[in-house]
mmCIF file of C-alpha atoms and ligand atoms in Angstrom:
data_model
loop_
_atom_site.group_PDB
_atom_site.id
_atom_site.type_symbol
_atom_site.label_atom_id
_atom_site.label_comp_id
_atom_site.label_asym_id
_atom_site.label_seq_id
_atom_site.Cartn_x
_atom_site.Cartn_y
_atom_site.Cartn_z
ATOM 1 C CA UNK A 1 27.261 -13.158 -18.051
ATOM 2 C CA UNK A 2 24.902 -10.717 -19.748
ATOM 3 C CA UNK A 3 23.787 -13.420 -22.203
ATOM 4 C CA UNK A 4 23.007 -15.623 -19.270
ATOM 5 C CA UNK A 5 20.845 -12.942 -17.641
ATOM 6 C CA UNK A 6 18.977 -12.363 -20.896
ATOM 7 C CA UNK A 7 18.371 -16.096 -21.342
ATOM 8 C CA UNK A 8 17.011 -16.273 -17.800
ATOM 9 C CA UNK A 9 14.569 -13.416 -18.448
ATOM 10 C CA UNK A 10 13.337 -15.197 -21.569
ATOM 11 C CA UNK A 11 12.877 -18.473 -19.698
ATOM 12 C CA UNK A 12 11.173 -16.826 -16.719
ATOM 13 C CA UNK A 13 8.787 -14.939 -19.005
ATOM 14 C CA UNK A 14 7.979 -18.105 -20.953
ATOM 15 C CA UNK A 15 7.156 -19.960 -17.725
ATOM 16 C CA UNK A 16 5.222 -17.066 -16.137
ATOM 17 C CA UNK A 17 1.591 -18.063 -15.428
ATOM 18 C CA UNK A 18 0.671 -14.388 -14.952
ATOM 19 C CA UNK A 19 2.122 -13.211 -18.277
ATOM 20 C CA UNK A 20 -1.370 -13.065 -19.826
ATOM 21 C CA UNK A 21 -2.352 -10.187 -17.549
ATOM 22 C CA UNK A 22 0.249 -7.861 -19.047
ATOM 23 C CA UNK A 23 -1.819 -7.474 -22.187
ATOM 24 C CA UNK A 24 -4.745 -6.237 -20.122
ATOM 25 C CA UNK A 25 -2.882 -3.043 -19.229
ATOM 26 C CA UNK A 26 -3.293 0.102 -21.266
ATOM 27 C CA UNK A 27 -0.375 1.191 -23.427
ATOM 28 C CA UNK A 28 -1.666 4.264 -25.264
ATOM 29 C CA UNK A 29 -0.497 5.240 -28.760
ATOM 30 C CA UNK A 30 3.021 6.584 -28.576
ATOM 31 C CA UNK A 31 3.726 4.782 -25.272
ATOM 32 C CA UNK A 32 7.382 5.610 -24.720
ATOM 33 C CA UNK A 33 8.103 3.430 -21.715
ATOM 34 C CA UNK A 34 10.865 0.847 -21.966
ATOM 35 C CA UNK A 35 10.606 -0.305 -18.360
ATOM 36 C CA UNK A 36 8.092 0.801 -15.754
ATOM 37 C CA UNK A 37 9.650 -0.035 -12.409
ATOM 38 C CA UNK A 38 7.520 2.119 -10.133
ATOM 39 C CA UNK A 39 4.442 -0.034 -9.525
ATOM 40 C CA UNK A 40 4.968 0.576 -5.809
ATOM 41 C CA UNK A 41 4.204 4.279 -6.266
ATOM 42 C CA UNK A 42 1.558 4.370 -8.989
ATOM 43 C CA UNK A 43 0.139 1.316 -10.731
ATOM 44 C CA UNK A 44 -0.666 1.325 -14.443
ATOM 45 C CA UNK A 45 -4.256 1.568 -15.714
ATOM 46 C CA UNK A 46 -6.083 -1.452 -17.143
ATOM 47 C CA UNK A 47 -7.814 -1.294 -20.500
ATOM 48 C CA UNK A 48 -10.945 -2.375 -18.651
ATOM 49 C CA UNK A 49 -10.638 0.686 -16.405
ATOM 50 C CA UNK A 50 -10.907 3.087 -19.337
ATOM 51 C CA UNK A 51 -14.028 1.266 -20.550
ATOM 52 C CA UNK A 52 -15.583 1.148 -17.066
ATOM 53 C CA UNK A 53 -15.051 4.874 -16.515
ATOM 54 C CA UNK A 54 -16.676 5.671 -19.857
ATOM 55 C CA UNK A 55 -19.676 3.444 -19.118
ATOM 56 C CA UNK A 56 -20.033 4.763 -15.603
ATOM 57 C CA UNK A 57 -20.080 8.388 -16.778
ATOM 58 C CA UNK A 58 -22.553 7.702 -19.592
ATOM 59 C CA UNK A 59 -24.914 5.264 -17.947
ATOM 60 C CA UNK A 60 -24.682 5.504 -14.168
ATOM 61 C CA UNK A 61 -23.846 9.146 -13.584
ATOM 62 C CA UNK A 62 -25.289 10.543 -16.828
ATOM 63 C CA UNK A 63 -28.289 8.227 -16.967
ATOM 64 C CA UNK A 64 -29.289 7.592 -13.365
ATOM 65 C CA UNK A 65 -28.181 10.952 -11.970
ATOM 66 C CA UNK A 66 -29.153 11.381 -8.293
ATOM 67 C CA UNK A 67 -30.953 8.032 -8.354
ATOM 68 C CA UNK A 68 -27.508 6.407 -8.474
ATOM 69 C CA UNK A 69 -27.108 6.972 -4.723
ATOM 70 C CA UNK A 70 -30.087 4.831 -3.816
ATOM 71 C CA UNK A 71 -29.448 2.412 -6.709
ATOM 72 C CA UNK A 72 -26.059 1.429 -5.352
ATOM 73 C CA UNK A 73 -23.533 4.201 -4.637
ATOM 74 C CA UNK A 74 -24.444 4.429 -0.938
ATOM 75 C CA UNK A 75 -23.325 0.821 -0.621
ATOM 76 C CA UNK A 76 -20.116 1.040 -2.672
ATOM 77 C CA UNK A 77 -17.766 1.980 0.194
ATOM 78 C CA UNK A 78 -18.928 -1.084 2.131
ATOM 79 C CA UNK A 79 -19.381 -3.519 -0.753
ATOM 80 C CA UNK A 80 -16.062 -2.690 -2.388
ATOM 81 C CA UNK A 81 -14.413 -2.628 1.027
ATOM 82 C CA UNK A 82 -15.689 -6.140 1.775
ATOM 83 C CA UNK A 83 -14.505 -7.319 -1.617
ATOM 84 C CA UNK A 84 -11.050 -5.821 -1.140
ATOM 85 C CA UNK A 85 -11.062 -7.419 2.310
ATOM 86 C CA UNK A 86 -11.722 -10.852 0.867
ATOM 87 C CA UNK A 87 -9.462 -10.639 -2.196
ATOM 88 C CA UNK A 88 -6.456 -8.780 -0.794
ATOM 89 C CA UNK A 89 -6.214 -8.529 3.000
ATOM 90 C CA UNK A 90 -7.780 -11.622 4.565
ATOM 91 C CA UNK A 91 -10.688 -9.738 6.129
ATOM 92 C CA UNK A 92 -14.165 -11.199 6.550
ATOM 93 C CA UNK A 93 -17.083 -8.925 5.583
ATOM 94 C CA UNK A 94 -18.250 -5.963 7.648
ATOM 95 C CA UNK A 95 -14.822 -4.677 8.683
ATOM 96 C CA UNK A 96 -13.398 -2.802 5.677
ATOM 97 C CA UNK A 97 -14.513 0.414 3.967
ATOM 98 C CA UNK A 98 -13.219 2.421 1.020
ATOM 99 C CA UNK A 99 -12.979 6.127 1.853
ATOM 100 C CA UNK A 100 -10.890 9.272 2.079
ATOM 101 C CA UNK A 101 -7.100 9.007 1.716
ATOM 102 C CA UNK A 102 -4.654 6.935 3.743
ATOM 103 C CA UNK A 103 -3.515 10.048 5.597
ATOM 104 C CA UNK A 104 -7.049 10.957 6.673
ATOM 105 C CA UNK A 105 -7.847 7.369 7.630
ATOM 106 C CA UNK A 106 -4.705 7.114 9.767
ATOM 107 C CA UNK A 107 -5.950 10.175 11.638
ATOM 108 C CA UNK A 108 -9.449 8.804 12.064
ATOM 109 C CA UNK A 109 -8.393 5.336 13.210
ATOM 110 C CA UNK A 110 -5.511 6.439 15.426
ATOM 111 C CA UNK A 111 -7.697 9.016 17.182
ATOM 112 C CA UNK A 112 -10.383 6.393 17.681
ATOM 113 C CA UNK A 113 -7.780 3.923 18.978
ATOM 114 C CA UNK A 114 -6.308 6.185 21.637
ATOM 115 C CA UNK A 115 -9.821 7.103 22.771
ATOM 116 C CA UNK A 116 -10.574 3.395 23.077
ATOM 117 C CA UNK A 117 -7.620 2.949 25.495
ATOM 118 C CA UNK A 118 -8.356 5.551 28.210
ATOM 119 C CA UNK A 119 -5.663 6.053 30.827
ATOM 120 C CA UNK A 120 -2.893 5.126 28.393
ATOM 121 C CA UNK A 121 -0.909 8.073 27.068
ATOM 122 C CA UNK A 122 1.708 6.708 24.662
ATOM 123 C CA UNK A 123 1.832 5.837 20.971
ATOM 124 C CA UNK A 124 4.719 3.724 19.689
ATOM 125 C CA UNK A 125 6.018 4.274 16.158
ATOM 126 C CA UNK A 126 9.318 4.036 14.295
ATOM 127 C CA UNK A 127 11.622 6.622 12.781
ATOM 128 C CA UNK A 128 11.554 5.074 9.304
ATOM 129 C CA UNK A 129 7.785 4.874 8.944
ATOM 130 C CA UNK A 130 6.310 6.772 6.008
ATOM 131 C CA UNK A 131 6.310 10.549 6.649
ATOM 132 C CA UNK A 132 2.530 10.918 6.631
ATOM 133 C CA UNK A 133 2.158 8.299 9.387
ATOM 134 C CA UNK A 134 4.722 10.095 11.553
ATOM 135 C CA UNK A 135 3.296 13.552 10.920
ATOM 136 C CA UNK A 136 -0.290 12.544 11.636
ATOM 137 C CA UNK A 137 0.706 10.888 14.913
ATOM 138 C CA UNK A 138 2.705 13.990 15.896
ATOM 139 C CA UNK A 139 -0.469 16.000 15.374
ATOM 140 C CA UNK A 140 -2.592 13.617 17.417
ATOM 141 C CA UNK A 141 -0.044 13.584 20.231
ATOM 142 C CA UNK A 142 -0.076 17.403 20.366
ATOM 143 C CA UNK A 143 -3.855 17.513 20.199
ATOM 144 C CA UNK A 144 -4.472 14.893 22.892
ATOM 145 C CA UNK A 145 -1.465 15.506 25.153
ATOM 146 C CA UNK A 146 0.057 12.103 24.383
ATOM 147 C CA UNK A 147 3.672 11.036 24.220
ATOM 148 C CA UNK A 148 5.255 9.506 21.132
ATOM 149 C CA UNK A 149 7.722 6.690 21.743
ATOM 150 C CA UNK A 150 10.086 6.429 18.787
ATOM 151 C CA UNK A 151 11.817 3.191 17.842
ATOM 152 C CA UNK A 152 15.013 3.867 15.874
ATOM 153 C CA UNK A 153 14.788 1.511 12.921
ATOM 154 C CA UNK A 154 17.653 0.734 10.594
ATOM 155 C CA UNK A 155 16.500 2.208 7.247
ATOM 156 C CA UNK A 156 18.226 -0.667 5.400
ATOM 157 C CA UNK A 157 16.009 -3.223 7.163
ATOM 158 C CA UNK A 158 13.012 -2.347 9.341
ATOM 159 C CA UNK A 159 11.063 -2.931 12.508
ATOM 160 C CA UNK A 160 11.890 -6.079 14.568
ATOM 161 C CA UNK A 161 9.629 -7.682 17.197
ATOM 162 C CA UNK A 162 12.340 -7.372 19.876
ATOM 163 C CA UNK A 163 12.444 -3.600 19.473
ATOM 164 C CA UNK A 164 8.701 -3.394 20.031
ATOM 165 C CA UNK A 165 8.790 -5.690 23.056
ATOM 166 C CA UNK A 166 11.347 -3.370 24.680
ATOM 167 C CA UNK A 167 9.125 -0.291 24.647
ATOM 168 C CA UNK A 168 5.472 -1.319 24.980
ATOM 169 C CA UNK A 169 3.963 -1.338 28.468
ATOM 170 C CA UNK A 170 0.851 -0.400 30.453
ATOM 171 C CA UNK A 171 1.110 3.181 29.177
ATOM 172 C CA UNK A 172 0.953 2.196 25.480
ATOM 173 C CA UNK A 173 -2.384 2.870 23.800
ATOM 174 C CA UNK A 174 -1.391 2.161 20.194
ATOM 175 C CA UNK A 175 1.462 0.968 18.000
ATOM 176 C CA UNK A 176 1.600 1.873 14.293
ATOM 177 C CA UNK A 177 4.032 0.403 11.777
ATOM 178 C CA UNK A 178 4.202 -0.356 8.051
ATOM 179 C CA UNK A 179 3.829 -3.939 6.851
ATOM 180 C CA UNK A 180 6.378 -3.307 4.079
ATOM 181 C CA UNK A 181 8.856 -0.468 4.694
ATOM 182 C CA UNK A 182 8.562 2.105 1.914
ATOM 183 C CA UNK A 183 12.322 2.542 1.673
ATOM 184 C CA UNK A 184 14.010 -0.824 2.166
ATOM 185 C CA UNK A 185 11.071 -3.093 1.336
ATOM 186 C CA UNK A 186 11.467 -4.872 4.726
ATOM 187 C CA UNK A 187 8.517 -7.147 5.443
ATOM 188 C CA UNK A 188 7.560 -6.839 9.107
ATOM 189 C CA UNK A 189 6.398 -9.782 11.202
ATOM 190 C CA UNK A 190 2.824 -8.548 11.651
ATOM 191 C CA UNK A 191 1.381 -11.411 13.745
ATOM 192 C CA UNK A 192 4.318 -11.424 16.167
ATOM 193 C CA UNK A 193 4.450 -7.642 16.640
ATOM 194 C CA UNK A 194 0.661 -7.513 16.994
ATOM 195 C CA UNK A 195 0.818 -10.211 19.691
ATOM 196 C CA UNK A 196 3.494 -8.244 21.564
ATOM 197 C CA UNK A 197 1.304 -5.100 21.462
ATOM 198 C CA UNK A 198 -1.707 -7.086 22.691
ATOM 199 C CA UNK A 199 0.269 -8.623 25.554
ATOM 200 C CA UNK A 200 0.877 -5.060 26.770
ATOM 201 C CA UNK A 201 -2.822 -4.250 26.366
ATOM 202 C CA UNK A 202 -2.245 -1.918 23.393
ATOM 203 C CA UNK A 203 -3.972 -1.808 20.021
ATOM 204 C CA UNK A 204 -1.997 -2.572 16.849
ATOM 205 C CA UNK A 205 -2.499 -0.660 13.627
ATOM 206 C CA UNK A 206 -0.777 -1.480 10.356
ATOM 207 C CA UNK A 207 -0.151 0.605 7.247
ATOM 208 C CA UNK A 208 -0.532 -1.721 4.250
ATOM 209 C CA UNK A 209 0.176 0.800 1.459
ATOM 210 C CA UNK A 210 3.276 -1.020 0.244
ATOM 211 C CA UNK A 211 1.971 -4.549 0.725
ATOM 212 C CA UNK A 212 -1.647 -4.620 -0.433
ATOM 213 C CA UNK A 213 -1.905 -6.298 -3.839
ATOM 214 C CA UNK A 214 1.694 -7.492 -3.685
ATOM 215 C CA UNK A 215 2.139 -9.485 -0.471
ATOM 216 C CA UNK A 216 -0.497 -11.778 1.099
ATOM 217 C CA UNK A 217 -2.131 -10.162 4.117
ATOM 218 C CA UNK A 218 -4.234 -12.073 6.691
ATOM 219 C CA UNK A 219 -5.670 -9.409 8.991
ATOM 220 C CA UNK A 220 -8.283 -11.625 10.643
ATOM 221 C CA UNK A 221 -5.911 -14.524 11.187
ATOM 222 C CA UNK A 222 -3.153 -12.226 12.481
ATOM 223 C CA UNK A 223 -5.614 -10.654 14.950
ATOM 224 C CA UNK A 224 -4.820 -7.117 13.727
ATOM 225 C CA UNK A 225 -6.973 -4.385 15.288
ATOM 226 C CA UNK A 226 -6.778 -1.635 12.687
ATOM 227 C CA UNK A 227 -5.284 -1.198 9.245
ATOM 228 C CA UNK A 228 -5.176 1.314 6.407
ATOM 229 C CA UNK A 229 -3.799 1.250 2.893
ATOM 230 C CA UNK A 230 -4.022 2.911 -0.468
ATOM 231 C CA UNK A 231 -5.410 1.568 -3.736
ATOM 232 C CA UNK A 232 -3.283 3.459 -6.271
ATOM 233 C CA UNK A 233 -0.044 1.491 -5.853
ATOM 234 C CA UNK A 234 -0.179 -2.282 -6.523
ATOM 235 C CA UNK A 235 -3.978 -2.047 -6.838
ATOM 236 C CA UNK A 236 -3.779 0.260 -9.895
ATOM 237 C CA UNK A 237 -6.659 2.495 -8.761
ATOM 238 C CA UNK A 238 -5.260 5.654 -10.365
ATOM 239 C CA UNK A 239 -3.801 8.877 -8.950
ATOM 240 C CA UNK A 240 -5.729 9.954 -5.869
ATOM 241 C CA UNK A 241 -7.836 6.781 -5.703
ATOM 242 C CA UNK A 242 -9.445 6.474 -2.259
ATOM 243 C CA UNK A 243 -7.920 4.412 0.535
ATOM 244 C CA UNK A 244 -9.303 1.618 2.695
ATOM 245 C CA UNK A 245 -9.702 1.225 6.437
ATOM 246 C CA UNK A 246 -10.093 -2.009 8.369
ATOM 247 C CA UNK A 247 -11.321 -2.279 11.959
ATOM 248 C CA UNK A 248 -11.681 -5.645 13.664
ATOM 249 C CA UNK A 249 -15.302 -6.634 14.163
ATOM 250 C CA UNK A 250 -15.335 -6.833 17.978
ATOM 251 C CA UNK A 251 -13.595 -3.457 18.175
ATOM 252 C CA UNK A 252 -16.042 -1.595 15.918
ATOM 253 C CA UNK A 253 -18.889 -1.011 18.440
ATOM 254 C CA UNK A 254 -16.544 0.764 20.880
ATOM 255 C CA UNK A 255 -14.702 2.791 18.261
ATOM 256 C CA UNK A 256 -15.543 6.496 17.799
ATOM 257 C CA UNK A 257 -13.688 8.113 14.927
ATOM 258 C CA UNK A 258 -13.421 11.890 15.194
ATOM 259 C CA UNK A 259 -14.793 13.075 11.830
ATOM 260 C CA UNK A 260 -18.456 12.545 12.569
ATOM 261 C CA UNK A 261 -20.082 13.225 9.233
ATOM 262 C CA UNK A 262 -23.551 12.585 7.934
ATOM 263 C CA UNK A 263 -22.556 9.577 5.793
ATOM 264 C CA UNK A 264 -21.399 7.669 8.854
ATOM 265 C CA UNK A 265 -24.618 8.474 10.682
ATOM 266 C CA UNK A 266 -27.076 5.760 11.664
ATOM 267 C CA UNK A 267 -29.667 7.326 9.346
ATOM 268 C CA UNK A 268 -27.983 9.665 6.846
ATOM 269 C CA UNK A 269 -31.154 10.862 5.187
ATOM 270 C CA UNK A 270 -33.102 11.648 8.346
ATOM 271 C CA UNK A 271 -30.805 14.660 8.739
ATOM 272 C CA UNK A 272 -31.464 14.537 12.479
ATOM 273 C CA UNK A 273 -30.219 16.936 15.169
ATOM 274 C CA UNK A 274 -27.298 14.971 16.693
ATOM 275 C CA UNK A 275 -24.649 12.524 15.528
ATOM 276 C CA UNK A 276 -25.366 8.871 16.116
ATOM 277 C CA UNK A 277 -22.841 6.508 14.563
ATOM 278 C CA UNK A 278 -24.057 3.829 12.189
ATOM 279 C CA UNK A 279 -23.694 0.257 13.320
ATOM 280 C CA UNK A 280 -20.710 -1.616 11.959
ATOM 281 C CA UNK A 281 -18.136 -0.426 9.448
ATOM 282 C CA UNK A 282 -20.273 2.417 8.041
ATOM 283 C CA UNK A 283 -19.330 4.435 11.132
ATOM 284 C CA UNK A 284 -15.806 4.705 9.683
ATOM 285 C CA UNK A 285 -17.144 6.858 6.822
ATOM 286 C CA UNK A 286 -17.458 10.629 7.176
ATOM 287 C CA UNK A 287 -18.826 12.524 4.156
ATOM 288 C CA UNK A 288 -19.743 11.811 0.543
ATOM 289 C CA UNK A 289 -17.286 9.190 -0.694
ATOM 290 C CA UNK A 290 -15.425 9.622 -4.023
ATOM 291 C CA UNK A 291 -17.604 7.282 -6.070
ATOM 292 C CA UNK A 292 -16.069 8.217 -9.430
ATOM 293 C CA UNK A 293 -12.595 7.387 -8.129
ATOM 294 C CA UNK A 294 -13.823 3.988 -6.920
ATOM 295 C CA UNK A 295 -14.861 2.859 -10.404
ATOM 296 C CA UNK A 296 -11.405 1.467 -11.375
ATOM 297 C CA UNK A 297 -11.311 -0.716 -8.255
ATOM 298 C CA UNK A 298 -13.944 -2.995 -9.762
ATOM 299 C CA UNK A 299 -11.627 -3.943 -12.628
ATOM 300 C CA UNK A 300 -8.542 -4.150 -10.430
ATOM 301 C CA UNK A 301 -10.140 -6.440 -7.866
ATOM 302 C CA UNK A 302 -11.473 -8.631 -10.696
ATOM 303 C CA UNK A 303 -7.923 -9.010 -11.964
ATOM 304 C CA UNK A 304 -6.378 -9.658 -8.560
ATOM 305 C CA UNK A 305 -9.066 -12.180 -7.698
ATOM 306 C CA UNK A 306 -8.549 -14.028 -10.952
ATOM 307 C CA UNK A 307 -4.739 -14.023 -10.677
ATOM 308 C CA UNK A 308 -4.731 -14.805 -6.932
ATOM 309 C CA UNK A 309 -2.532 -13.005 -4.391
ATOM 310 C CA UNK A 310 -0.495 -16.194 -3.847
ATOM 311 C CA UNK A 311 0.584 -16.318 -7.495
ATOM 312 C CA UNK A 312 1.233 -12.563 -7.446
ATOM 313 C CA UNK A 313 3.560 -12.972 -4.476
ATOM 314 C CA UNK A 314 5.399 -15.868 -6.133
ATOM 315 C CA UNK A 315 6.066 -13.819 -9.237
ATOM 316 C CA UNK A 316 6.973 -10.779 -7.143
ATOM 317 C CA UNK A 317 9.709 -12.738 -5.361
ATOM 318 C CA UNK A 318 11.016 -14.065 -8.678
ATOM 319 C CA UNK A 319 11.073 -10.518 -10.097
ATOM 320 C CA UNK A 320 12.926 -9.001 -7.145
ATOM 321 C CA UNK A 321 15.204 -12.073 -6.938
ATOM 322 C CA UNK A 322 16.074 -11.641 -10.597
ATOM 323 C CA UNK A 323 16.651 -7.896 -10.100
ATOM 324 C CA UNK A 324 18.955 -8.767 -7.165
ATOM 325 C CA UNK A 325 21.042 -11.006 -9.430
ATOM 326 C CA UNK A 326 21.301 -8.261 -12.050
ATOM 327 C CA UNK A 327 22.334 -5.820 -9.330
ATOM 328 C CA UNK A 328 25.037 -8.224 -8.137
ATOM 329 C CA UNK A 329 26.388 -8.952 -11.607
ATOM 330 C CA UNK A 330 25.943 -5.709 -13.547
ATOM 331 C CA UNK A 331 25.646 -2.922 -10.999
ATOM 332 C CA UNK A 332 27.844 -3.941 -8.032
ATOM 333 C CA UNK A 333 31.011 -3.287 -10.093
ATOM 334 C CA UNK A 334 29.913 0.372 -10.108
ATOM 335 C CA UNK A 335 29.585 0.439 -6.300
ATOM 336 C CA UNK A 336 25.828 0.106 -6.361
ATOM 337 C CA UNK A 337 24.661 -1.357 -3.068
ATOM 338 C CA UNK A 338 21.454 -3.331 -2.480
ATOM 339 C CA UNK A 339 19.807 -1.977 0.682
ATOM 340 C CA UNK A 340 16.850 -4.356 0.832
ATOM 341 C CA UNK A 341 16.474 -7.756 2.489
ATOM 342 C CA UNK A 342 17.948 -10.623 0.462
ATOM 343 C CA UNK A 343 15.938 -13.125 2.495
ATOM 344 C CA UNK A 344 12.672 -13.666 0.590
ATOM 345 C CA UNK A 345 10.821 -14.177 3.881
ATOM 346 C CA UNK A 346 11.592 -10.574 4.853
ATOM 347 C CA UNK A 347 11.454 -8.960 1.401
ATOM 348 C CA UNK A 348 8.401 -7.025 0.201
ATOM 349 C CA UNK A 349 7.659 -6.166 -3.412
ATOM 350 C CA UNK A 350 10.475 -3.743 -4.218
ATOM 351 C CA UNK A 351 14.241 -3.369 -3.988
ATOM 352 C CA UNK A 352 16.255 -0.306 -3.161
ATOM 353 C CA UNK A 353 19.633 0.312 -4.765
ATOM 354 C CA UNK A 354 21.979 2.898 -3.344
ATOM 355 C CA UNK A 355 24.870 4.883 -4.688
ATOM 356 C CA UNK A 356 25.801 8.474 -3.876
ATOM 357 C CA UNK A 357 24.773 10.687 -6.774
ATOM 358 C CA UNK A 358 21.931 8.455 -8.019
ATOM 359 C CA UNK A 359 19.736 11.557 -8.066
ATOM 360 C CA UNK A 360 21.611 12.788 -11.155
ATOM 361 C CA UNK A 361 20.670 9.637 -13.083
ATOM 362 C CA UNK A 362 16.941 10.068 -12.649
ATOM 363 C CA UNK A 363 16.449 12.503 -15.556
ATOM 364 C CA UNK A 364 18.540 10.495 -18.042
ATOM 365 C CA UNK A 365 16.684 7.323 -17.012
ATOM 366 C CA UNK A 366 13.292 8.943 -17.560
ATOM 367 C CA UNK A 367 14.518 10.328 -20.900
ATOM 368 C CA UNK A 368 15.439 6.770 -21.895
ATOM 369 C CA UNK A 369 11.947 5.534 -20.963
ATOM 370 C CA UNK A 370 13.080 3.794 -17.787
ATOM 371 C CA UNK A 371 10.982 4.803 -14.780
ATOM 372 C CA UNK A 372 12.130 3.761 -11.331
ATOM 373 C CA UNK A 373 11.487 5.826 -8.224
ATOM 374 C CA UNK A 374 13.905 7.895 -6.189
ATOM 375 C CA UNK A 375 13.974 8.206 -2.418
ATOM 376 C CA UNK A 376 16.393 10.352 -0.473
ATOM 377 C CA UNK A 377 19.173 9.855 0.202
ATOM 378 C CA UNK A 378 20.605 8.193 -2.889
ATOM 379 C CA UNK A 379 18.035 5.399 -3.107
ATOM 380 C CA UNK A 380 16.711 4.176 -6.434
ATOM 381 C CA UNK A 381 13.654 2.008 -5.826
ATOM 382 C CA UNK A 382 12.859 -0.791 -8.236
ATOM 383 C CA UNK A 383 9.211 -1.789 -7.859
ATOM 384 C CA UNK A 384 8.177 -4.288 -10.557
ATOM 385 C CA UNK A 385 4.408 -4.793 -10.214
ATOM 386 C CA UNK A 386 3.888 -8.532 -10.831
ATOM 387 C CA UNK A 387 0.722 -8.208 -12.935
ATOM 388 C CA UNK A 388 2.122 -5.619 -15.345
ATOM 389 C CA UNK A 389 5.875 -6.251 -15.448
ATOM 390 C CA UNK A 390 7.883 -8.851 -17.361
ATOM 391 C CA UNK A 391 11.320 -10.169 -16.524
ATOM 392 C CA UNK A 392 12.564 -8.801 -19.863
ATOM 393 C CA UNK A 393 11.370 -5.371 -18.793
ATOM 394 C CA UNK A 394 13.378 -5.588 -15.555
ATOM 395 C CA UNK A 395 16.439 -6.576 -17.572
ATOM 396 C CA UNK A 396 15.987 -3.749 -20.072
ATOM 397 C CA UNK A 397 15.502 -1.160 -17.336
ATOM 398 C CA UNK A 398 18.509 -2.184 -15.291
ATOM 399 C CA UNK A 399 20.748 -2.530 -18.315
ATOM 400 C CA UNK A 400 19.972 1.093 -19.238
ATOM 401 C CA UNK A 401 20.970 2.000 -15.667
ATOM 402 C CA UNK A 402 24.207 0.090 -16.145
ATOM 403 C CA UNK A 403 25.019 1.870 -19.391
ATOM 404 C CA UNK A 404 24.444 5.249 -17.703
ATOM 405 C CA UNK A 405 26.808 4.195 -14.906
ATOM 406 C CA UNK A 406 29.424 3.271 -17.507
ATOM 407 C CA UNK A 407 29.388 6.821 -18.871
HETATM 408 C C1 PLP B 501 1.999 5.743 -0.288
HETATM 409 C C2 PLP B 501 1.922 5.680 1.187
HETATM 410 C C3 PLP B 501 1.058 6.514 1.901
HETATM 411 C C4 PLP B 501 0.274 7.556 1.166
HETATM 412 O O1 PLP B 501 -0.710 8.228 1.882
HETATM 413 P P1 PLP B 501 -1.686 9.199 1.070
HETATM 414 O O2 PLP B 501 -2.632 9.711 2.068
HETATM 415 O O3 PLP B 501 -2.307 8.380 -0.026
HETATM 416 O O4 PLP B 501 -0.852 10.278 0.448
HETATM 417 C C5 PLP B 501 0.974 6.345 3.286
HETATM 418 N N1 PLP B 501 1.727 5.401 3.917
HETATM 419 C C6 PLP B 501 2.575 4.592 3.247
HETATM 420 C C7 PLP B 501 3.372 3.547 3.967
HETATM 421 C C8 PLP B 501 2.712 4.716 1.867
HETATM 422 O O5 PLP B 501 3.550 3.920 1.196
#
């Protein structure tokens, strides 16, 4: 049984068209990691990223100094946003910017959305959405006197179109859900849920943090109004890398986000008396964007573009499918339960395994160089990033877990 699983990992690795990309990731001297299974929380750095940062500091920042802003930095949030739009989220140019953090962008876009739907006083969300999404909407509801309508989602699956259809109506201004649920990995039906929101006259916003760079996203084709996501998970941007915001082209002129800063002004350097929003996606920006933290994105988008999101998704499903088989054969005998969708059409890029007391295994796993992620209650998340993870690595990681369970 075990021999069979090992032979499968060897065969899958040998046939993997993306295997070449693994060598492009940085493994510093003394790298003690046996299996990195947390690509859904923090991606690994590329070798190219280290070189780009060094060059940027020496030549662009050190050499050009303030001239860098007019050389190109002023345009980075838009240019990189457009590139991310094209490579990762199916967005034509002029709709995506890189800025702030996901949390801040949720605030900015959700505030703008409810203002764009006057007379409607409800926001629909679900109980299993990521905490920051829920907390920000609670704040907006308190600030604007709105009502939150909570959909109770099953944390082992996720949001279903039927649940949304039941609650949206002429009072709904906005719905906000995650494309891939951070706990279960459930892949929501974005086009269908968006259509249901539109039929009720509401705007639909999607959080793409757990899908961008792992699952194909087609924002334009799916007619999504607004979206946000982070770049430090499957996009390997590094801790605290800025987020992205997408707003559909025909919505942009009527959208007023609440943090009216000088960098989103029509003419930043005129330093005029009153705020006038820039035309187009620049109006989504507030203050000076984190240029230094955008440097890695260049290398990461190069890699994703060259690999192709379709191939990434194919490997992702093979990786999680293989991990599912290991869970069934090696872990189920120890009462480990898989609480993620088995159906590949509804499965995102990670799997969650559950067993009471898993929390106690986290330290021994880390000590053994196996790094998954833990989510309360009792959930061990296995997030094998397709560009940096081999099938052998998944086997090694989960077999260490099995040997700890045996003890
Ligand atoms: C990781 C994640 C976030 C993180 O937001 P930050 O502002 O970067 O801390 C938000 N939403 C979801 C669904 C996430 O997975």
